[in-house]
CSV table of C-alpha atoms in Angstrom, one decimal:
chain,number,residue,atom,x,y,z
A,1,UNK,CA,58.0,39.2,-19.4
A,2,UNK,CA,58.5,38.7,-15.5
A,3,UNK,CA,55.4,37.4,-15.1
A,4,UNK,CA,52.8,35.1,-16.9
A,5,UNK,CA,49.5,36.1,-18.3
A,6,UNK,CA,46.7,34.4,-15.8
A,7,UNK,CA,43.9,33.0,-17.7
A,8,UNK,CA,41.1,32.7,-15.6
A,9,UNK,CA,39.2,30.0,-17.2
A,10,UNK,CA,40.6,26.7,-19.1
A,11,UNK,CA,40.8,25.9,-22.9
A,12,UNK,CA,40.5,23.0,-24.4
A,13,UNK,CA,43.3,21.7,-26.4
A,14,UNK,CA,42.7,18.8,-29.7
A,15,UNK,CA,46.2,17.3,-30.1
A,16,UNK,CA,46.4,15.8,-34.1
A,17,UNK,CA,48.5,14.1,-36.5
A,18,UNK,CA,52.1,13.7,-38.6
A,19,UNK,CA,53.7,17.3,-39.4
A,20,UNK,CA,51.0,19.3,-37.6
A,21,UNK,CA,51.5,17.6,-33.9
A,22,UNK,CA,55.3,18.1,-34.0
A,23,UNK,CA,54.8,21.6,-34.8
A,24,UNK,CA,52.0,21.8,-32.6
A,25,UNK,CA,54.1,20.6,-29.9
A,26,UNK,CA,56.9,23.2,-30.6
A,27,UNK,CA,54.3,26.0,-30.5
A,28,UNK,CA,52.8,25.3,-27.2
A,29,UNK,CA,55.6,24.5,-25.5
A,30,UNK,CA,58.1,27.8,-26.7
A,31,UNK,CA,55.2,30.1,-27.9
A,32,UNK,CA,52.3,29.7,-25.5
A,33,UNK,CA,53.4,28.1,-22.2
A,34,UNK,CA,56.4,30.2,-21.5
A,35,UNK,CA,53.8,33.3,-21.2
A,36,UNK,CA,50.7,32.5,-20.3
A,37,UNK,CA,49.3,30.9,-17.0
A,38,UNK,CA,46.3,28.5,-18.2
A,39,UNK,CA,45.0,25.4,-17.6
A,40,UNK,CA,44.9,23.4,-20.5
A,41,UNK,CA,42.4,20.3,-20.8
A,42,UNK,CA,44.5,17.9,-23.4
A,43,UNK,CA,42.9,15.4,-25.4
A,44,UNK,CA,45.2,13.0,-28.3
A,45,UNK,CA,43.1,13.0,-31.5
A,46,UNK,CA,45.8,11.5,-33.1
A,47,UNK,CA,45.1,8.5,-35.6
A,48,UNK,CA,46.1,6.2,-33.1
A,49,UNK,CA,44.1,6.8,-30.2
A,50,UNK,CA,41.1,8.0,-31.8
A,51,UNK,CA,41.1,4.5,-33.2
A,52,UNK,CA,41.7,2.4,-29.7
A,53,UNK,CA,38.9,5.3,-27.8
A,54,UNK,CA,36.5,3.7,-30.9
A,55,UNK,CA,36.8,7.8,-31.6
A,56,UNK,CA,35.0,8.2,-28.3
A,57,UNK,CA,37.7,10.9,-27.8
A,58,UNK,CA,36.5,13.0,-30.3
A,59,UNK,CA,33.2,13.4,-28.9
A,60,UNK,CA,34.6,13.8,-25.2
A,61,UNK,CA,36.7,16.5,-26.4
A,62,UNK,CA,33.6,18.6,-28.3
A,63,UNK,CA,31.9,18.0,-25.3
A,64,UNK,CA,34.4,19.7,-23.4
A,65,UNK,CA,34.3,22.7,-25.8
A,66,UNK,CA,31.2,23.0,-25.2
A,67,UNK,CA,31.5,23.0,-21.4
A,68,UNK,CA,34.8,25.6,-20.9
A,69,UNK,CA,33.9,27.6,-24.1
A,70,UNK,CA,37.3,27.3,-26.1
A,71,UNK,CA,38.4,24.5,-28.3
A,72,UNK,CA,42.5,25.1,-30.1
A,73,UNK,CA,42.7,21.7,-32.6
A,74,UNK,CA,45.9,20.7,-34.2
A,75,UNK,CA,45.3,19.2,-37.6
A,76,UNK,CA,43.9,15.6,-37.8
A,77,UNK,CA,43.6,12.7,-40.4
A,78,UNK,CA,40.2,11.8,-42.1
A,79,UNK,CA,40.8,8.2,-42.7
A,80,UNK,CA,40.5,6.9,-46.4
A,81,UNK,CA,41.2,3.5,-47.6
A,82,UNK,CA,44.8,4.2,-47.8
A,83,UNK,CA,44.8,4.7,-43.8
A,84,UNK,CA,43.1,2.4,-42.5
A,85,UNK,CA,45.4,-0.3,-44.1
A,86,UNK,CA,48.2,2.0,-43.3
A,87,UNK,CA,46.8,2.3,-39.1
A,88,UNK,CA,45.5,-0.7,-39.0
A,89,UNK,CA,42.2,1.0,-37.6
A,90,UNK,CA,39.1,-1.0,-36.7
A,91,UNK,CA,37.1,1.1,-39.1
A,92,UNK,CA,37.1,4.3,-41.5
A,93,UNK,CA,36.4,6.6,-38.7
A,94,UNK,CA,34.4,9.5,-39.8
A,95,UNK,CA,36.5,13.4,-40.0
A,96,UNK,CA,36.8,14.5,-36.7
A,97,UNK,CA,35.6,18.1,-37.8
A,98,UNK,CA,32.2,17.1,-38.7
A,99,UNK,CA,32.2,15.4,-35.3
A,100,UNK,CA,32.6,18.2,-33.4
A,101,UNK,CA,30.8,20.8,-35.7
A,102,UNK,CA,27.7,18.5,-35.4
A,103,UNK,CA,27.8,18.3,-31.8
A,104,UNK,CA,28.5,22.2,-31.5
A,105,UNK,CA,26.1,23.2,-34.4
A,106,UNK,CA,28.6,25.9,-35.3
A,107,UNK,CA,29.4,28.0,-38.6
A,108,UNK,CA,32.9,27.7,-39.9
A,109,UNK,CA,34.3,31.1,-40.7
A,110,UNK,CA,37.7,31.0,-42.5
A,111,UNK,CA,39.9,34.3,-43.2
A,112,UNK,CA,43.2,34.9,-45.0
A,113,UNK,CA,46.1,35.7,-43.2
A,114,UNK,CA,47.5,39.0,-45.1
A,115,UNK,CA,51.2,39.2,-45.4
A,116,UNK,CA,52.3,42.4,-47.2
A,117,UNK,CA,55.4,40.5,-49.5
A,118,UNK,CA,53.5,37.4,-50.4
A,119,UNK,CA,52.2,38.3,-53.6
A,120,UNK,CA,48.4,38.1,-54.6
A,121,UNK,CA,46.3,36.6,-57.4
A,122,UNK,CA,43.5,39.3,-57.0
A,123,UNK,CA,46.2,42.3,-56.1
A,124,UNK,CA,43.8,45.2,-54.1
A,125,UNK,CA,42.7,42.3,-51.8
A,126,UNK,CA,44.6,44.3,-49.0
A,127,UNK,CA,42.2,43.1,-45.8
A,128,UNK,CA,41.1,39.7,-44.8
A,129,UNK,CA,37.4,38.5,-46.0
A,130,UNK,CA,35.9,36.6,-43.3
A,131,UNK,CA,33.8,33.7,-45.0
A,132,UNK,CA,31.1,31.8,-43.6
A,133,UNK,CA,30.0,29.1,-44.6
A,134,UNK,CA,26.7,27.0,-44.1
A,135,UNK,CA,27.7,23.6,-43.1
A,136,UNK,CA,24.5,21.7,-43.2
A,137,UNK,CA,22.1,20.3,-45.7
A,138,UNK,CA,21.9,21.0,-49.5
A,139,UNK,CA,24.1,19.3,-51.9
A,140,UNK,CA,25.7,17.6,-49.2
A,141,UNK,CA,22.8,15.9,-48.2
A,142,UNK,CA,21.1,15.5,-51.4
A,143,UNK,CA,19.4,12.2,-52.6
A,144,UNK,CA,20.6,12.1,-56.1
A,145,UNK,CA,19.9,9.5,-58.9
A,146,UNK,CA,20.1,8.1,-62.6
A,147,UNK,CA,16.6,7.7,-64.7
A,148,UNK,CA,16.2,5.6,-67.3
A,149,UNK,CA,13.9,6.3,-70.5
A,150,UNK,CA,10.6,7.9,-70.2
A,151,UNK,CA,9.0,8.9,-67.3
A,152,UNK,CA,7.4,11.4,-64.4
A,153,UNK,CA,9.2,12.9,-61.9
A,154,UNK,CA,7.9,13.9,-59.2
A,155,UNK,CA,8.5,15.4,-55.6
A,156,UNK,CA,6.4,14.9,-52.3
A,157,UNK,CA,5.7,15.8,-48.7
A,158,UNK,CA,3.6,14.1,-46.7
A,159,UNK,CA,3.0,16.2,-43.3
A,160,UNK,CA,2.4,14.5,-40.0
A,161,UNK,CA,-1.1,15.9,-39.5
A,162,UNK,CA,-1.8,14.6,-43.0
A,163,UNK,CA,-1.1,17.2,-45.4
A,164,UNK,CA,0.4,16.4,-48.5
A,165,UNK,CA,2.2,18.8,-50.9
A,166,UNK,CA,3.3,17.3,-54.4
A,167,UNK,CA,4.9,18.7,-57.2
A,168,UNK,CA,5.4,17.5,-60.6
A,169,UNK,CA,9.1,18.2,-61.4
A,170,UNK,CA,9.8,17.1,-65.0
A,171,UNK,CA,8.5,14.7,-67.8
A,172,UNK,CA,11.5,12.9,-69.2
A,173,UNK,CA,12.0,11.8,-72.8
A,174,UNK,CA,15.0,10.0,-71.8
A,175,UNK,CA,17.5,9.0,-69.5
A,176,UNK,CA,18.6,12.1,-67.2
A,177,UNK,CA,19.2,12.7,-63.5
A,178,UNK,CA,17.4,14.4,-60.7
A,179,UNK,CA,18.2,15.4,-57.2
A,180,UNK,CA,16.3,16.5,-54.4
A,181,UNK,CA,17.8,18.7,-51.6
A,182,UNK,CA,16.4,20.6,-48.3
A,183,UNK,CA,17.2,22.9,-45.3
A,184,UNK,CA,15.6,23.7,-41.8
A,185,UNK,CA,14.5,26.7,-40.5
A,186,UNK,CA,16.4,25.9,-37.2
A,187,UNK,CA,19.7,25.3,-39.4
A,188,UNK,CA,19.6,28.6,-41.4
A,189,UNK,CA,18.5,30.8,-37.5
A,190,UNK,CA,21.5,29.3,-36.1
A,191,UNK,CA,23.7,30.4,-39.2
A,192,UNK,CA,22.4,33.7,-39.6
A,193,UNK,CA,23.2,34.0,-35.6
A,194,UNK,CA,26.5,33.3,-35.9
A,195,UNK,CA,27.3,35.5,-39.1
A,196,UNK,CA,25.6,38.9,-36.9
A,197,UNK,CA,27.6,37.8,-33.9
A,198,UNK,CA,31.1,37.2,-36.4
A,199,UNK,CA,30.5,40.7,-37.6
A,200,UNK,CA,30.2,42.0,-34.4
A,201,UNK,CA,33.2,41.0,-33.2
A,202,UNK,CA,34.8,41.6,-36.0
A,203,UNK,CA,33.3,45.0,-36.7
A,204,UNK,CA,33.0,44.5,-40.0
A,205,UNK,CA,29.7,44.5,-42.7
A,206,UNK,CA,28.0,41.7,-43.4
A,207,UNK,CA,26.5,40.4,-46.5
A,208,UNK,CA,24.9,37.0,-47.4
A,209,UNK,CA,24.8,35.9,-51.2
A,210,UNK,CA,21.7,33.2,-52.3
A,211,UNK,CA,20.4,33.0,-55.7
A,212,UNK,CA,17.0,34.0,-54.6
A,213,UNK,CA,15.4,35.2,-58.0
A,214,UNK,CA,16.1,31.7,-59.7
A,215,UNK,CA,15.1,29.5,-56.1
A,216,UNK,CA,12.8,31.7,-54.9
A,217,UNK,CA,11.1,29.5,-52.5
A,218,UNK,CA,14.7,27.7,-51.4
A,219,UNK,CA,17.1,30.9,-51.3
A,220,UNK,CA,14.2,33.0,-50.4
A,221,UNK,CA,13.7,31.4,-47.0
A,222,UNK,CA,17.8,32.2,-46.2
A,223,UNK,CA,17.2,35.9,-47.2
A,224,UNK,CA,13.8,36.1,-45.1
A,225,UNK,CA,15.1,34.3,-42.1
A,226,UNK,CA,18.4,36.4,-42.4
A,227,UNK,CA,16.1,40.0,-42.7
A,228,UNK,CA,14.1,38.6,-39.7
A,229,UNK,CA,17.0,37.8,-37.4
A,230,UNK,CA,18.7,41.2,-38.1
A,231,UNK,CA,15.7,43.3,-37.6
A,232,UNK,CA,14.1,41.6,-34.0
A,233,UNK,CA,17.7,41.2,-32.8
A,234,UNK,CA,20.4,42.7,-34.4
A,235,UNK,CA,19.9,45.8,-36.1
A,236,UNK,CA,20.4,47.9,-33.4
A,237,UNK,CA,23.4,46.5,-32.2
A,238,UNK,CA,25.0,46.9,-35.8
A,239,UNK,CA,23.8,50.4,-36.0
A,240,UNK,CA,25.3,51.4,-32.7
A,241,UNK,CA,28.8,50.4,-34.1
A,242,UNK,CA,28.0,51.7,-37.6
A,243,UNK,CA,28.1,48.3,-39.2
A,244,UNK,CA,25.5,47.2,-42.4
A,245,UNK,CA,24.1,44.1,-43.3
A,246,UNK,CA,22.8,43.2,-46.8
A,247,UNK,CA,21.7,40.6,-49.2
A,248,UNK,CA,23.0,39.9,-52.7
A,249,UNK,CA,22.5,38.1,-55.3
A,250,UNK,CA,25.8,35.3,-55.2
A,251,UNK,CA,26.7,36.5,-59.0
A,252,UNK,CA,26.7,40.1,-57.8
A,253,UNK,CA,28.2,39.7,-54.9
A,254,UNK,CA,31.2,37.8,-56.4
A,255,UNK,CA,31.2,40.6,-58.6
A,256,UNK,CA,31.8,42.9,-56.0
A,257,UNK,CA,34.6,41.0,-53.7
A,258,UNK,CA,36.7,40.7,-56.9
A,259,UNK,CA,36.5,44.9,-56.6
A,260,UNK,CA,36.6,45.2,-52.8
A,261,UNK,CA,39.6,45.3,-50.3
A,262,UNK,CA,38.4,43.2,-48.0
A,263,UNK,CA,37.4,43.7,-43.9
A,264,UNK,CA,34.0,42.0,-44.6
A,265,UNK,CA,32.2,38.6,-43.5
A,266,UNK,CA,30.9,36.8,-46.3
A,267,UNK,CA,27.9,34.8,-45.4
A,268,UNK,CA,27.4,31.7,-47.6
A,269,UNK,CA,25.4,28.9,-48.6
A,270,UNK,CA,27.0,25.5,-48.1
A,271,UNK,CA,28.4,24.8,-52.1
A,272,UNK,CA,29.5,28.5,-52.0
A,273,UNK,CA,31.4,28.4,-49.0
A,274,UNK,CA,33.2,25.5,-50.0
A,275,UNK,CA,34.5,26.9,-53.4
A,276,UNK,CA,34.5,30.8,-51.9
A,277,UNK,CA,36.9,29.9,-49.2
A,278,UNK,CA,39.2,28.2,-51.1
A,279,UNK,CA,39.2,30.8,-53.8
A,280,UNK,CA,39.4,33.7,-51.4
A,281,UNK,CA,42.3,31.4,-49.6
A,282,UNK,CA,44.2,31.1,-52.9
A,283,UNK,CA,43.5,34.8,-53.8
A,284,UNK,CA,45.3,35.9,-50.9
A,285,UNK,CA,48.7,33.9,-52.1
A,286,UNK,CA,48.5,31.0,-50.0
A,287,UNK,CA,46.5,28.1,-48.6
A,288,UNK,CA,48.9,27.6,-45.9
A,289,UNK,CA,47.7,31.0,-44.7
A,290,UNK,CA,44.3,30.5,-43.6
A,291,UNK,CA,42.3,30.4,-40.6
A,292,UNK,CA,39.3,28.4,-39.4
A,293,UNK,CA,36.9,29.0,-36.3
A,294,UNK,CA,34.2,27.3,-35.7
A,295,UNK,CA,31.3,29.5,-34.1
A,296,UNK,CA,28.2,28.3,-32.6
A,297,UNK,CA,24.8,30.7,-33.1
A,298,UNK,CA,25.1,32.2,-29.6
A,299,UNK,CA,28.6,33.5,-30.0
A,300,UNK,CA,29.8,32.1,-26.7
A,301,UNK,CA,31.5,28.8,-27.8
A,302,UNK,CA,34.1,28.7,-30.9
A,303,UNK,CA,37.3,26.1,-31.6
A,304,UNK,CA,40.0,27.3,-33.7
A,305,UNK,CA,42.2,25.2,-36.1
A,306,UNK,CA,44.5,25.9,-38.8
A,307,UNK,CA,42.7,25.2,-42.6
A,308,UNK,CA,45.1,22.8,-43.9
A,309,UNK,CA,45.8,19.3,-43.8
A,310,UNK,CA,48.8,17.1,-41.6
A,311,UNK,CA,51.5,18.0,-44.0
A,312,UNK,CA,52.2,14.1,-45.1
A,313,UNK,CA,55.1,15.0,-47.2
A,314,UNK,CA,56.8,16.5,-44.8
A,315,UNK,CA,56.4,14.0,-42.1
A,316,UNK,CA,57.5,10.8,-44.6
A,317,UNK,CA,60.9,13.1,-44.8
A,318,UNK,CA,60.9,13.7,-40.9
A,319,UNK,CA,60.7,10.2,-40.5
A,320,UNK,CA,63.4,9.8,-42.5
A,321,UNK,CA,65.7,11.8,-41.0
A,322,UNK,CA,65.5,14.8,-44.1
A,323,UNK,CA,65.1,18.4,-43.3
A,324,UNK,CA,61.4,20.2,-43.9
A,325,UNK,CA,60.2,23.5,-44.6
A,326,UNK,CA,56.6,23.5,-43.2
A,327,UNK,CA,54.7,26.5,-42.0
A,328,UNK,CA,53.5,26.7,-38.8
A,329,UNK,CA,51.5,29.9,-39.3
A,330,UNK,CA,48.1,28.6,-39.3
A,331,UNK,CA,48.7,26.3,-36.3
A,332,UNK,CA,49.9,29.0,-34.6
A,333,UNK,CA,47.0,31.2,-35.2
A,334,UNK,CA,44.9,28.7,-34.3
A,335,UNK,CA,46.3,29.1,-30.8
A,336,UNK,CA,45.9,32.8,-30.8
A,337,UNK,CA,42.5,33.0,-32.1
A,338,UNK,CA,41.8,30.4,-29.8
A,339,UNK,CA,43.2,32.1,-26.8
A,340,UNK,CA,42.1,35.9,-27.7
A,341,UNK,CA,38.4,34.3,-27.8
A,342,UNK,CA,39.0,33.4,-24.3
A,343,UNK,CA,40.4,37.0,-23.3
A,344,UNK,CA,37.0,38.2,-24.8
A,345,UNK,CA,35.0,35.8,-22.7
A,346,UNK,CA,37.0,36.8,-19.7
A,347,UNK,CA,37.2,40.2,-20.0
A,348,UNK,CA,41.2,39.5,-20.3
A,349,UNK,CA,42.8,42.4,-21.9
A,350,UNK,CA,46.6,41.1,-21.2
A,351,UNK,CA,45.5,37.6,-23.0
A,352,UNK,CA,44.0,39.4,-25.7
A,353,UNK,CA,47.0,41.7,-26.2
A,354,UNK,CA,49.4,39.2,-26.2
A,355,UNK,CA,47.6,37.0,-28.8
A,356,UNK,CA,47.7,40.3,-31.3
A,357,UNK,CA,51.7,40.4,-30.8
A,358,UNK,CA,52.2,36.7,-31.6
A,359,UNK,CA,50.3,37.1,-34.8
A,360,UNK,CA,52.3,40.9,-35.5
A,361,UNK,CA,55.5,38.9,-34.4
A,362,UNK,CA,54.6,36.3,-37.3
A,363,UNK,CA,53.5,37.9,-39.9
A,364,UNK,CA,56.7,40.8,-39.6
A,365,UNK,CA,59.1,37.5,-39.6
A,366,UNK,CA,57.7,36.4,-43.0
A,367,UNK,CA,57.6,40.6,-44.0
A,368,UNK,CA,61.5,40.7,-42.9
A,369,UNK,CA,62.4,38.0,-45.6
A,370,UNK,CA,62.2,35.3,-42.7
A,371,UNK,CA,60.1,32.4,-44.3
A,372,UNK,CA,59.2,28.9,-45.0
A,373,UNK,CA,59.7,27.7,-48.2
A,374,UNK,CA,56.6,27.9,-49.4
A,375,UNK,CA,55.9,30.9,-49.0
A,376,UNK,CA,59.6,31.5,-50.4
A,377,UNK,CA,58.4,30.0,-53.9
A,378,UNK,CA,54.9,32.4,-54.0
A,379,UNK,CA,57.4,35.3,-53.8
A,380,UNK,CA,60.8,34.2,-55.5
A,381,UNK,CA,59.2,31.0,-57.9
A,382,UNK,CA,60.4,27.6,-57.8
A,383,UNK,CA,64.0,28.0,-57.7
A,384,UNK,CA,64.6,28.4,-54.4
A,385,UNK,CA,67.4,27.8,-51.8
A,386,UNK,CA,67.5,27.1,-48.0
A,387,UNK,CA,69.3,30.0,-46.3
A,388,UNK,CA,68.8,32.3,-48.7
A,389,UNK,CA,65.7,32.2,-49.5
A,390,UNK,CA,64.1,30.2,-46.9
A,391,UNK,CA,64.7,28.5,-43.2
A,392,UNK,CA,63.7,24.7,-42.2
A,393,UNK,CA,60.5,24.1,-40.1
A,394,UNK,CA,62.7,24.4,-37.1
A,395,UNK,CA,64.7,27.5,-37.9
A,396,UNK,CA,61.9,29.6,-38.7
A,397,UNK,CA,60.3,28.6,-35.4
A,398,UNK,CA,63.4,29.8,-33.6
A,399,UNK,CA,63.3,33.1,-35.2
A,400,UNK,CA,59.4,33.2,-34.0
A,401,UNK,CA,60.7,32.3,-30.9
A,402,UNK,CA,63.0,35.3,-31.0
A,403,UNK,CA,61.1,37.7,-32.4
A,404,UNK,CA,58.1,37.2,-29.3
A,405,UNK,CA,60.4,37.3,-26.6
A,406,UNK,CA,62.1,41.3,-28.1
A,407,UNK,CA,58.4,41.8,-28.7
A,408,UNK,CA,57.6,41.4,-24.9
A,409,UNK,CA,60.8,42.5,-23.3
């Protein structure tokens, strides 16, 4: 390429932590920079300085997203016990994610990345399912307890201009336990938004699973906001670019994906997206390839990260001077997903075009027999060798490197 790619408007990027930032660093530097012409507003979410900013960077930089559009995180540490001792932080700061998907209110969509030679549990999932999942409220926010012995439970709301509603739940013989969960109607509006607008871009159908014939009141208020949101605001859109939506029942509707090929978005409650994205990511062959954005209800704001963790492992044996094997596909297309969301924004066909040929150039590396080695051991099984069967962390990225640059001669 003579000349670089001008984007027009900045993105925001969310430096992280161990394996992921020195792959991160690679990516940007030989796989980004060298092409494109973009300002780049950096912020260091690594351990370190997320700790002395009292994690005031975290917020700053979701803040930013919000202001420019277009966040691309690196992978980050959500400190345990373990950490803190290990950092010497001030306090077990909170995940970074939830941070910023709070301050966003966005829906978290994650899709498989489909390689034709990496070998599938459910075998005619040939297309990516999109799957969104509702971040907010239910079990994660339950109160849950332990009774003792006999009693009456019992549930109540007491409104602010005095009504009261009370139910009586159950009449225990012994001990047991009981939980209580909610949602808002402002919540479940912003996540249908997001999940009409994910299928637009995407062009593909959508469907939302609930149990609505066992929580009819609960699950039913996800279905009738859902109907209500397609019909005043969407429906004509979708028709226009022959798209369906539809409600399932979740039983039915896992039924169903098992049978389909894919090139849907999945629209889930927040327990079922949890365990559906991780099944779906495991169906596909591999956690390592999955994608995350994060969309907010209007469609105009999303951050992009890669779905796994900082790669620990491999960092310890970085540090210690031993080769690694780590793939750098998900980080990578958190940087294209990040950057062709910006093309869209911008009207930026030469940004979105070159985002599409990074991801090609990836995934016909790994289709050539070019891999990491985990991706070598899904195909070939544990016994696996370097050079044969797979490259190190730095080899692979050199043939990436490679591969881009014949791609855009």
């Amino acid at each position: 390429m003579a000349e670089k790619i001008k984007v027009a408007n900045p993105v925001v990027e969310l430096d992280g932590d161990e394996m992921t930032r020195i792959i991160w660093k690679f990516i940007k530097d030989k796989l980004i920079l060298p092409y494109l012409d973009v300002e780049i507003k950096y912020y260091d979410l690594g351990m370190e300085h997320r700790d002395a900013t009292n994690d005031q960077v975290t917020i700053d930089a979701a803040n930013a997203i919000r202001e420019v559009g277009v966040g691309i995180k690196c992978a980050t540490i959500t400190p345990d016990e373990d950490r803190v001792k290990e950092f010497n932080l001030k306090q077990m700061w909170k995940s970074p994610n939830g941070t910023i998907r709070n301050i966003l209110d966005g829906t978290v969509f994650r899709e498989p990345i489909v390689m034709s030679n990496v070998p599938r549990l459910v075998p005619n999932w040939t297309a990516p399912i999109c799957i969104g999942r509702h971040a907010f409220g239910d079990q994660y926010r339950a109160t849950d307890f332990v009774t003792k012995g006999k009693g009456k439970l019992t549930i109540k709301f007491e409104g602010e201009n005095g009504e009261v509603i009370e139910h009586e739940v159950y009449n225990f013989k012994g001990d047991g336990v009981a939980l209580a969960m909610y949602n808002t109607d402002e919540s479940i509006k912003g996540f249908a938004r997001a999940c009409f607008n994910q299928a637009l871009m995407k062009k593909w159908p959508l469907y939302l699973s609930t149990k609505n014939t066992i929580l009819k009141k609960y699950d039913g208020r996800f279905k009738d906001i859902f109907e209500e949101i397609y019909q005043q605001e969407f429906k004509a859109e979708f028709q226009a670019n022959g798209l369906t939506y539809e409600h399932r029942l979740i039983d039915d509707m896992v039924a169903s994906a098992l049978k389909w090929h894919g090139n849907f978005v999945w629209a889930c409650k927040n327990y079922d997206g949890d365990v559906q994205s991780d099944t779906v990511a495991q169906g596909f062959g591999s956690l390592g390839l999955m994608t995350s954005t994060l969309i907010t209800p209007d469609g105009k704001t999303m951050e992009a990260e890669a779905a796994h963790g900082t790669v620990t492992r491999h960092y310890r044996d970085h540090q210690a001077g031993k080769p690694t094997s780590t793939n750098p596909i998900a980080s990578i297309f958190a940087w294209t997903r990040g950057l062709e969301f910006r093309g869209k924004l911008d009207n930026n066909e030469q940004l979105i075009k070159f985002c599409q040929a990074l991801e090609q150039v990836c995934i016909e590396t790994v289709e050539s027999g070019k891999m990491t080695k985990d991706l070598a051991v899904c195909i070939h099984g544990n016994k696996v060798e370097h050079g044969k069967h797979y490259l190190y962390t730095e080899e692979f990225l050199e043939a990436l490197d490679t591969a881009l640059k014949a791609k855009l001669a």
